[in-house]
Every structure is written in C-alpha cells, then in structure tokens.
Coordinates of C-alpha atoms in Angstrom, one line a residue:
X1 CA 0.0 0.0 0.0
X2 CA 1.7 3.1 -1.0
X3 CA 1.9 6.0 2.2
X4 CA 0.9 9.5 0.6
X5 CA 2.6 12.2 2.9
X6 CA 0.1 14.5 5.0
X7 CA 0.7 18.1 3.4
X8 CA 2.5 20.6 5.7
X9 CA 4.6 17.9 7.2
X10 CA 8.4 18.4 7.7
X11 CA 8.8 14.9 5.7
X12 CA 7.6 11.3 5.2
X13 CA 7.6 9.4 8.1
X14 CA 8.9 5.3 7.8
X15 CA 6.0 2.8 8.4
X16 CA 8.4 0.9 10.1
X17 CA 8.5 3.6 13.0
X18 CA 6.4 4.0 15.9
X19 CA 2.8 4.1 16.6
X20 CA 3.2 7.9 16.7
X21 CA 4.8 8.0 13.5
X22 CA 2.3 6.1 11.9
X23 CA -0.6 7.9 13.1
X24 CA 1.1 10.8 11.0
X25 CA 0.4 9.3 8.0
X26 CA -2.6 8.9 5.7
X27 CA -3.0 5.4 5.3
X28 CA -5.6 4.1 2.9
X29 CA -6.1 0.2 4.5
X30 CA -4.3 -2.3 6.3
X31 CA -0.5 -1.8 5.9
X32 CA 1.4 -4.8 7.1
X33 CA 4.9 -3.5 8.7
X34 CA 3.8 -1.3 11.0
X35 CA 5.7 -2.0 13.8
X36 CA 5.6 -0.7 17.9
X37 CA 2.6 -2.3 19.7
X38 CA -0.4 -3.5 18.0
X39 CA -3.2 -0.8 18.1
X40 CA -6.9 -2.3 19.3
X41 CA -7.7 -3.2 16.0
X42 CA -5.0 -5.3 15.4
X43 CA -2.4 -3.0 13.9
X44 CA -5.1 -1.4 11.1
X45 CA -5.2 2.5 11.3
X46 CA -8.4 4.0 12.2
X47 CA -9.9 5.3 9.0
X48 CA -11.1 8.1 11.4
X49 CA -7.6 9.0 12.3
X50 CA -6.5 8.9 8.3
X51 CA -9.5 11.2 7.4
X52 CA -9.4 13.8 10.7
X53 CA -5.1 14.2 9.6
X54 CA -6.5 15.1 6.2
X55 CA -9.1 17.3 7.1
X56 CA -7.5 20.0 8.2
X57 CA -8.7 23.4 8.4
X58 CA -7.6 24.9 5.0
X59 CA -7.3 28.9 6.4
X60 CA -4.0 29.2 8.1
X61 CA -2.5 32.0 9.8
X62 CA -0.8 34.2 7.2
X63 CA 2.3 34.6 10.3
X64 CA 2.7 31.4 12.0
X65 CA 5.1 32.9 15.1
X66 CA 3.3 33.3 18.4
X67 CA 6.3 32.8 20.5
X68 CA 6.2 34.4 23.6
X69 CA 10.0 36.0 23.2
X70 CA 11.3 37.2 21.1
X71 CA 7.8 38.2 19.4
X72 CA 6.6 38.2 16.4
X73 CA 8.2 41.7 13.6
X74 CA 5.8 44.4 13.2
X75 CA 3.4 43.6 10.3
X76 CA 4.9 43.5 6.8
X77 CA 8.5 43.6 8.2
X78 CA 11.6 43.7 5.5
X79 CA 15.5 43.6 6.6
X80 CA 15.4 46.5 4.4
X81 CA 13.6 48.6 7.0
X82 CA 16.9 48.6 8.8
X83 CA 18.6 50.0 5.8
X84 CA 20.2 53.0 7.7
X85 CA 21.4 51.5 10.9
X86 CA 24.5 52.9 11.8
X87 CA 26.9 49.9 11.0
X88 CA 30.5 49.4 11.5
X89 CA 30.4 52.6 13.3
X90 CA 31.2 53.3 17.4
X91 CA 28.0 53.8 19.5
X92 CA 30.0 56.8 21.2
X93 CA 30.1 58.3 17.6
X94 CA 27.8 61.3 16.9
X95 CA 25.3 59.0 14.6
X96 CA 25.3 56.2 17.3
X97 CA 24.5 58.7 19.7
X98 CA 21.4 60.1 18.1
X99 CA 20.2 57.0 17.5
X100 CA 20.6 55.6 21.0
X101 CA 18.9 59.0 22.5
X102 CA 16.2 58.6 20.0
X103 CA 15.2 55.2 21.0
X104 CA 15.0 56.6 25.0
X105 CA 13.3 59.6 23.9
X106 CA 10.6 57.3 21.2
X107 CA 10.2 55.0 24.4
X108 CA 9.5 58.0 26.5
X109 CA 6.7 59.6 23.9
X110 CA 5.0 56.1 22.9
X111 CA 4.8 55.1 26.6
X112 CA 3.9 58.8 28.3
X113 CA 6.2 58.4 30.8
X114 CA 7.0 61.3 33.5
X115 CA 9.9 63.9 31.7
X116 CA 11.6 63.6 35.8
X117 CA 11.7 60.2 35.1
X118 CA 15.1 58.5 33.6
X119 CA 15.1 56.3 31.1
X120 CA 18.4 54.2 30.3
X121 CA 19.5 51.5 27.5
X122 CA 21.1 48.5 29.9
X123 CA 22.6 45.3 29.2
X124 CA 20.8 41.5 29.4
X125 CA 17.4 42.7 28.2
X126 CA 14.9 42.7 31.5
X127 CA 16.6 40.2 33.2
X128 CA 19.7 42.6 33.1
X129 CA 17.7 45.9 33.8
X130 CA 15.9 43.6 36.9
X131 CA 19.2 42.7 38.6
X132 CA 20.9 46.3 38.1
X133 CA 17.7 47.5 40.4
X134 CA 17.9 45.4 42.8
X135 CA 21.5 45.1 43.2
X136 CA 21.8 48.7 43.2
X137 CA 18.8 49.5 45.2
X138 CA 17.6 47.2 47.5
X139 CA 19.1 46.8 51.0
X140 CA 18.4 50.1 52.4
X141 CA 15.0 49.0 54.0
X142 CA 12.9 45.3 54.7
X143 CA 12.1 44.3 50.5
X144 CA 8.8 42.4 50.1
X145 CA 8.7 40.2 46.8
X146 CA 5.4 39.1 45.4
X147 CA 5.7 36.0 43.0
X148 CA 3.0 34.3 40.8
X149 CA 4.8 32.9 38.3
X150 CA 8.1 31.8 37.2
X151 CA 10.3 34.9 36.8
X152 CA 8.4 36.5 39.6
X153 CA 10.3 33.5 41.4
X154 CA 13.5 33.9 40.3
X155 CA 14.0 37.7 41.4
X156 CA 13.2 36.0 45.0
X157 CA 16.0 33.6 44.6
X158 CA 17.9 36.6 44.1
X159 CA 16.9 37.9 46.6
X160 CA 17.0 35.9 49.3
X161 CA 19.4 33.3 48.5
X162 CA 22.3 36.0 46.4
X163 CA 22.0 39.6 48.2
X164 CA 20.4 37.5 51.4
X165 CA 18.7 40.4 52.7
X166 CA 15.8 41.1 55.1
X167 CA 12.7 40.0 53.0
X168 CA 9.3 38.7 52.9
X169 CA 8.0 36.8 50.3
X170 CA 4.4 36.5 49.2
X171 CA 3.3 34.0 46.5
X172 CA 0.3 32.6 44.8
X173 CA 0.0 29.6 42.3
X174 CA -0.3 29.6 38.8
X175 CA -3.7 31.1 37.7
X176 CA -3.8 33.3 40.6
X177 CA -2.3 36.5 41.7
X178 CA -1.3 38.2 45.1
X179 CA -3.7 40.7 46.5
X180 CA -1.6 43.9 46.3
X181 CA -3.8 45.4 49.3
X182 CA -2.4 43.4 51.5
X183 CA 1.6 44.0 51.0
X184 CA 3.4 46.6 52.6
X185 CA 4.5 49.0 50.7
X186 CA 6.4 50.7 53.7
X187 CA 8.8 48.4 52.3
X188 CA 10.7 48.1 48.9
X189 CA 8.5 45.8 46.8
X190 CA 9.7 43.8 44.3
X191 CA 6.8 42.4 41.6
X192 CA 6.0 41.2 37.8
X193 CA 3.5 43.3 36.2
X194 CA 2.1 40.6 33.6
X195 CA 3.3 37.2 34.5
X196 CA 4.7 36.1 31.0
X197 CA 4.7 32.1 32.1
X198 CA 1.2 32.1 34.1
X199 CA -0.6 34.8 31.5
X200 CA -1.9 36.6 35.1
X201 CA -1.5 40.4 35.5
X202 CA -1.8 43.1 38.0
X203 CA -5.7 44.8 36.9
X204 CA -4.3 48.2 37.6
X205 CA -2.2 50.0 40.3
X206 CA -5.1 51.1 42.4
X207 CA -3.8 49.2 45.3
X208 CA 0.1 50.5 45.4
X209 CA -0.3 54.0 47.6
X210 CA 1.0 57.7 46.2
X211 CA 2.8 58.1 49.3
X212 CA 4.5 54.7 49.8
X213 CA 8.0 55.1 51.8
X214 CA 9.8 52.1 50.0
X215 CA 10.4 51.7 46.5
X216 CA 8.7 49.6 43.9
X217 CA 10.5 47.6 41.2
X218 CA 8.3 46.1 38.9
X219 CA 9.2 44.3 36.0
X220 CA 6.7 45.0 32.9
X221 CA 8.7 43.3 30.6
X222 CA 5.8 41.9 28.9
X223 CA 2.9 44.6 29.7
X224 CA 4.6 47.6 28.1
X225 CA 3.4 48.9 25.2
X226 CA 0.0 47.0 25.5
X227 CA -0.8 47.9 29.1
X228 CA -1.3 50.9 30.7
X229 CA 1.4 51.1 33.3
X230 CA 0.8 53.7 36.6
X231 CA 3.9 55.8 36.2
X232 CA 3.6 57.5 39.5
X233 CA 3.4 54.3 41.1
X234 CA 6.6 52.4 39.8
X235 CA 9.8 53.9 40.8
X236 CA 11.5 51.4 38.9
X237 CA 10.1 50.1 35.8
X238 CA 12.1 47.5 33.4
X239 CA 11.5 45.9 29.7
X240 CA 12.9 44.7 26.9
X241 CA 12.7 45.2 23.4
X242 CA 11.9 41.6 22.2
X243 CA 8.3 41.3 23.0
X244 CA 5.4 43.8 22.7
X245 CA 7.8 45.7 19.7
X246 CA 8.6 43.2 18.5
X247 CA 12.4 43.6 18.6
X248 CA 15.5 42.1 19.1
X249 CA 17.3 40.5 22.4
X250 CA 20.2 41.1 24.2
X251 CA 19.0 44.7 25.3
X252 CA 17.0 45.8 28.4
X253 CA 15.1 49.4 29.2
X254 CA 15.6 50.9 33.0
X255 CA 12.9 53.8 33.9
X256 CA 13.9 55.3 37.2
X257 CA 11.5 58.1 39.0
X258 CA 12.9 60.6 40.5
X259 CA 12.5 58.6 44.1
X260 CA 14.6 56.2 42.7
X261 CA 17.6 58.3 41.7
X262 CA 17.2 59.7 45.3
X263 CA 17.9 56.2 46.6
X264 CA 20.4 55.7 44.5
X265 CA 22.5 59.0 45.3
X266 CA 22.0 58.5 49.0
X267 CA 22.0 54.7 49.8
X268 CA 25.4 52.5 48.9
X269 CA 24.9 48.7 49.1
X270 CA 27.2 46.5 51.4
X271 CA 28.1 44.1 48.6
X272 CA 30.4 45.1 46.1
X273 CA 28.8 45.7 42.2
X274 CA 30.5 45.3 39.1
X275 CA 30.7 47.6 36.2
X276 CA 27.5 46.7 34.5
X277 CA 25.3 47.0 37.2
X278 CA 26.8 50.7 38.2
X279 CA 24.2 53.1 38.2
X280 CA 25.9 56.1 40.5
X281 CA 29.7 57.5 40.5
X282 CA 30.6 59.6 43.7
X283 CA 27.4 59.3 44.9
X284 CA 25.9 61.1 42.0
X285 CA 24.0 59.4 39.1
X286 CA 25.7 58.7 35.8
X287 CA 23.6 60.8 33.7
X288 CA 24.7 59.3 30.4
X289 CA 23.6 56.3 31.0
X290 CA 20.2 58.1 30.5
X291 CA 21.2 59.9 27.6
X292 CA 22.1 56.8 25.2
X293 CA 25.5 56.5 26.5
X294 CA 25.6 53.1 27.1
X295 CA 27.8 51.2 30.4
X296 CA 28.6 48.3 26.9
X297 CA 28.4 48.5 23.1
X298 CA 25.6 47.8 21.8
X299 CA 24.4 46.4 18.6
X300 CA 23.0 49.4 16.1
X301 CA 21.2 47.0 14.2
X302 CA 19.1 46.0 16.9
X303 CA 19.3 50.0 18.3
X304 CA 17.8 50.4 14.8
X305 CA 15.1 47.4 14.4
X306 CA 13.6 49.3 17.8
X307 CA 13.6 52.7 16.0
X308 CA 11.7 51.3 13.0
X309 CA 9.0 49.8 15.7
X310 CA 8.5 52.8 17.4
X311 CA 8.0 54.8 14.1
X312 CA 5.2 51.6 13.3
X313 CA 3.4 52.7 16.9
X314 CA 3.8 56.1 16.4
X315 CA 2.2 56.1 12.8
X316 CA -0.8 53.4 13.8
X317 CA -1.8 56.0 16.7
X318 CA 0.8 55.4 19.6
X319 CA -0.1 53.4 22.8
X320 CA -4.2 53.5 22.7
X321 CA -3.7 51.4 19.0
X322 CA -0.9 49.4 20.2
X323 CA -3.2 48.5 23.4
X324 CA -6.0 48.0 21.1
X325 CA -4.7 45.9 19.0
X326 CA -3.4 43.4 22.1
X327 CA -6.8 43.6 23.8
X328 CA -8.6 42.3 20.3
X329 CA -6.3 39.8 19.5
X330 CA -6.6 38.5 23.3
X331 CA -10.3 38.7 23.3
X332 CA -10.1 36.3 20.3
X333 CA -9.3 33.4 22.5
X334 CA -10.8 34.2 25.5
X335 CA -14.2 33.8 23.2
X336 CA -12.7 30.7 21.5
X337 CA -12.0 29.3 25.3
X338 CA -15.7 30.2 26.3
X339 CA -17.2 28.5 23.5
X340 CA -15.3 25.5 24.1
X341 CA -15.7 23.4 27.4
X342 CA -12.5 21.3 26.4
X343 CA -9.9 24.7 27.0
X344 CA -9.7 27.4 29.3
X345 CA -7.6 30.5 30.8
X346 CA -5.1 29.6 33.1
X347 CA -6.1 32.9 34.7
X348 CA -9.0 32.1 37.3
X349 CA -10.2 35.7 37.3
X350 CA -11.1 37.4 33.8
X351 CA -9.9 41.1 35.2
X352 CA -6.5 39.7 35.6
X353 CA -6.2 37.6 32.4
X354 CA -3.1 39.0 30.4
X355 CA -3.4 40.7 26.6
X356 CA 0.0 39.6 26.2
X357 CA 1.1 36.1 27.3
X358 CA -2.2 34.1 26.6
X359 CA -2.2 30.8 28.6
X360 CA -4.3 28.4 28.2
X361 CA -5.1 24.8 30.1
X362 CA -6.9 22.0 28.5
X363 CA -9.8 20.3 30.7
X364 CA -11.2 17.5 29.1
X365 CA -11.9 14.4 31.4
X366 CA -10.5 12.3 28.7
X367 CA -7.3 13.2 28.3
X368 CA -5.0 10.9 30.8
X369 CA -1.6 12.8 30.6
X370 CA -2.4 16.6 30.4
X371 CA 1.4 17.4 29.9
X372 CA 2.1 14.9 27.3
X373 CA -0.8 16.0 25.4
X374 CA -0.6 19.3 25.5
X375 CA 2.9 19.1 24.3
X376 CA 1.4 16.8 20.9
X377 CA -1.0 19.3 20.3
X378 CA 1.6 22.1 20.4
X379 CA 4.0 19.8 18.2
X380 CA 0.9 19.4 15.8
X381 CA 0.2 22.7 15.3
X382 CA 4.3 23.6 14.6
X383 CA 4.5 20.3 12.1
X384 CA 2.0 22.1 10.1
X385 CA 3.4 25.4 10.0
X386 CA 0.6 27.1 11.8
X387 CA 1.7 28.1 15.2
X388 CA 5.2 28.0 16.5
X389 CA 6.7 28.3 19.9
X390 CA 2.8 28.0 21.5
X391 CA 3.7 25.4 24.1
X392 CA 3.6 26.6 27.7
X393 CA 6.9 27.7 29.7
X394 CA 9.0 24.6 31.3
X395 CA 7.9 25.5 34.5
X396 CA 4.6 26.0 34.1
X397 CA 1.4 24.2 34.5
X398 CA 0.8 22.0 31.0
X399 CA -0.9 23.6 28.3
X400 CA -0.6 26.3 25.6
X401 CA 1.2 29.7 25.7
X402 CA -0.1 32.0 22.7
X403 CA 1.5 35.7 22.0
X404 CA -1.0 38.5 21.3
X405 CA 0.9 41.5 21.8
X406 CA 0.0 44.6 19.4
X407 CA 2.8 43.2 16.4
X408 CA 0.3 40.1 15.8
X409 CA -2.6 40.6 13.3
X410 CA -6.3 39.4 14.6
X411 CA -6.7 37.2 11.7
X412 CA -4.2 35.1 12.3
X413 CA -5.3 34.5 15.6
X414 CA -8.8 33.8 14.2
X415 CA -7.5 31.2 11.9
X416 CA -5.2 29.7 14.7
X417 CA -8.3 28.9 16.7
X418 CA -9.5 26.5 13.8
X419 CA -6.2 24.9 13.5
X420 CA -6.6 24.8 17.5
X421 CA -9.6 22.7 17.6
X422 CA -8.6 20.5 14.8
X423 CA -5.2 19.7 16.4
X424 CA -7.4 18.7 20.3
X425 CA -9.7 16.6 18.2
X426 CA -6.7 14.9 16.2
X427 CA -4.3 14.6 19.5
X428 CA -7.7 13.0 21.7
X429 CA -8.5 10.6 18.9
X430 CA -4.7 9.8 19.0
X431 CA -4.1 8.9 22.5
X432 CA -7.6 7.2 22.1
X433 CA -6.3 4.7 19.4
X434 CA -2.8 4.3 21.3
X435 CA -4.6 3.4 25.0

C-alpha cells in the first residue's frame, strides 16, 4: 500500500516507525509492517484517524510565530527597513549617539512616561535591567517580593538566597495572583506586572499607595506597550525590546523616577557591584547612561530594528492602537476558550487575564496525561506550520502559551483557533487509538 505524505509535514515518516509516527500518515487500508505495539484493531489504522489528519482546516494563519519571546516583527517587516542602521560605526560616535537617545526619547513619547523620570538602554534585556535594580537598590530598608509565576520566582532567589537580605515573600500559584492590598508598601517591593509564564496580571495600580515610603521595582517586561502602566506608582520600571515591539534580544530598558535616583544617590549597598550594574559614581547618578551612553556597546542594528518599531506605533496612533490591537487579538481566544468546554484561561479571574502572554489549560476528562498532550498538540500545530513556539513555559502548569501582543494581526489569531480545535480533536483521537 503506498503512504501518501500528509501536506504541511516536515517529511515522510517510515511505516516501520512507531505508533506515533504512523498515526502521522494517511493510510488508505491495512499496511502490514507497522511496527511498535499492535493498536486495538490489530495493527489497522483507524480510517477516522487517516480522514481527521486530512481534514484540516484549510485557512491558516498568514504569520505562524506566536512565541512568547522574542515576538513576532511588526506587520509586513523587511531587513530592508533597517537600511540606515548605523553599522560598523562606534555607538559613542555622533550618529550612534542620536540613534541611542532617539530610542530613549521614542520610548519616553509612545509610553507617556513622567519627563523627571530616567530612562536608560542596559545590558541582558529585562533580566539585566531587573538585577541592576535590585543590586543597586535594594538593601536600604525590609524588600517584600510578590511572585506568581516563574520569573516573579527567580528575582526572589535573588533575593533571598544571592544579596540574602531582610525579606518577605508573598506567592500565589499559577492562575492566581497576590492581593496587592495586602503588602506593605512601607517596604521596597519587588513584583511582575504581567506574569509572562502564568498569563496573570496586576488589573491596575489602584492598590500600590502615592505616598509609599519604600520603592517599587516592577518588572513589565511583557505589559509595556500594551498595558497601561501607573507611572507614578513604579519607581523602577524594566522591559525589553523583544516582545510587545517586537524587537531584538540582548537589550534591556531601566525607567527610574525621581524617588529612585534619590535612593540611588543616597544609599550605597554593602556588597560590592560590578561595572554593568553601576548606576551612581561619587554618589551622584551617571547621567549618560540616560542619555544613550551606554555602560557596553551595543548592537546598532538592533538599536535600529527598535527605532523602526517605534516609528510603526507612532504612525498606527501610539499606545491607545498598540493597546487595542493586544486587547482584540486577546479577546479572540478568551471567546474561543468560552465557546469551548475542552480549554480554558489559566487565569482564574477574567480582570487579571493578560493581553500579552495568553495561557491556556486544557480540561477534558479524557485526556490521561495533560502534559504529554498538551505538548502533541503544540507539536501538531508547529508540524503544520501554523503556530510556532505556542507550548507553555518549562515550569509552568501543562498547556498552551499563545502571543498576542500589538505586532500580531487578529486574523491570524482567528484562523489559529480552527487549527486549535482540529489539532485537540486529532491529539484526543490519538491517545484514544494508542490506550
């Protein structure tokens, strides 16, 4: 019996493989080498199987990246958009100068944020611009760090196993989300704005007091641009260009208020820093940090890939479209996940479910090993070119994790939702066949 390869596949798969690999081909009858352990029906392919793997939706999305970082270009993007990036020339030169102060100064106007408040280009993308803080910063005062997911978690290992300083910690599982009214904010708190591996965020900064004594250090990493941050309650605000924009890795944002600097010019840590994490010299802040003068060389092509994104937000109508355009794409699958009683948000309460970091848990009765089918449906969908990077984060409960920041297009969301219930019913009927 000739095999006829499913369309969209990588490549034919042997009949002589597994009962996996078989089950990814169409097989018209009986086929007598198929090896592994005999299926129910005595080795015979269910016809159901053959015809739901050729069935397929036939709209796909027209971008298949929905990774979670780095994100998806901005819409239509070219290499030749990066056609004047200052190449092969020093980042101290006038021309890498103007382009580094013009990506503080875009971030400043697309974001609204305070013109007291400092805005720097650090290395290590967030995780770099999280550890400068709280090297540099914390120790002056009790810290309190609120966790809820997995990053959250690793600034409190930080915390309280590296700089070992007075702290309480406050946590709540995946799904769920610390009640900011009850933290002291006497202390310097330490949180995640939009948990990127639980998809929970804070609802807004209503809890978080104007006249706090301690700092707070958030990391928005993956709510700016398509949140609306509270600028005069973050002292200490950190992102990085590779996911809402779109851009490239390797390079972090710091936003200090003017509290912040204070602390900074009047509090020295007792452990020693080193050069990249050196915010202050003779007490006083290093102001050109904040003007695009770098503490390491940076790449200008990725200085410049930023530069092309803010000009996209700027031209589409700034941070209401970029906002907009997270909140619809979002919306698509919380509707897909309430019309469906197989899937749902992994966020418990709808007025903290991210715009962002979409993730989603599967809830069948049937299923009998949630985290090795959620990975075979995420596999499925990436075999077939339709969704890539979608399954949820190692540490995280098992399921889906779908990007909907403002540089992915609705439609392709739409038609991932299709490809989404095709690739349950496929998996299901799968692990059916193989029990």
């Amino acid at each position: 019996m000739p095999l006829r390869r499913i369309p969209h596949l990588r490549q034919p798969r042997c009949a002589e493989c597994t009962p996996r690999q078989n089950l990814l081909l169409f097989v018209g009858g009986p086929h007598k080498c198929i090896g592994g352990t005999p299926f129910p029906n005595e080795g015979h392919l269910s016809v159901r199987l053959g015809y739901m793997a050729d069935k397929h939706p036939t709209a796909r999305p027209a971008n298949p990246r929905f990774s979670s970082g780095p994100c998806a270009k901005i819409p239509h993007f070219t290499v030749d958009m990066l056609s004047d990036a200052a190449l092969g020339r020093s980042h101290r030169a006038r021309i890498g100068k103007e382009k580094l102060a013009a990506a503080i100064e875009g971030t400043r106007e697309i974001l609204g944020i305070p013109a007291d408040y400092r805005i720097g280009i650090v290395p290590a993308s967030d995780t770099g611009a999280v550890e400068m803080a709280m090297w540099s910063l914390l120790g002056e005062r009790k810290a309190t760090m609120v966790a809820w997911e997995s990053f959250g978690a690793g600034w409190v290992t930080d915390v309280v196993k590296q700089l070992k300083i007075d702290a309480e910690v406050m946590t709540a599982d995946y799904g769920e989300i610390v009640d900011l009214a009850t933290v002291d904010f006497d202390t310097d708190v330490v949180f995640t704005w939009n948990g990127t591996t639980s998809g929970v965020r804070v609802p807004d900064g209503d809890a978080i007091p104007a006249d706090r004594a301690g700092l707070t250090i958030c990391d928005a990493t993956s709510a700016a641009f398509a949140q609306d941050l509270p600028w005069g309650k973050l002292d200490v605000t950190t992102f990085s260009w590779q996911k809402v924009m779109g851009g490239e890795a390797a390079h972090g944002m710091l936003i200090l208020s003017p509290r912040a600097v204070e602390r900074l010019e009047n509090y020295t840590p007792a452990w020693p820093l080193p050069k990249i994490f050196r915010l202050t010299k003779g007490g006083k802040l290093i102001d050109g940090i904040f003007r695009g003068e770098t503490i390491n060389t940076p790449s200008m092509l990725a200085v410049e890939d930023y530069l092309v994104a803010l000009d996209w937000a700027r031209k589409i109508g700034g941070l209401p479209k970029l906002m907009a355009r997270a909140d619809a794409n979002a919306r698509v699958l919380w509707d897909f996940c309430d019309r469906h009683d197989w899937i749902a948000n992994l966020a418990n309460d709808p007025a903290t479910r991210s715009n962002t970091s979409v993730c989603l848990k599967f809830t069948d009765d049937r299923i009998k090993d949630g985290a090795s089918f959620a990975k075979a449906v995420a596999r499925k969908l990436e075999d077939y070119n339709v969704a890539l990077d979608v399954g949820a984060y190692r540490d995280a409960p098992a399921g889906l994790r779908i990007w909907c920041g403002a540089t992915i297009e609705s439609s392709d969301v739409e038609a991932l939702t299709l490809w989404l219930k095709w690739a349950f019913e496929t998996v299901l009927e799968e692990q059916t066949a193989t029990a």
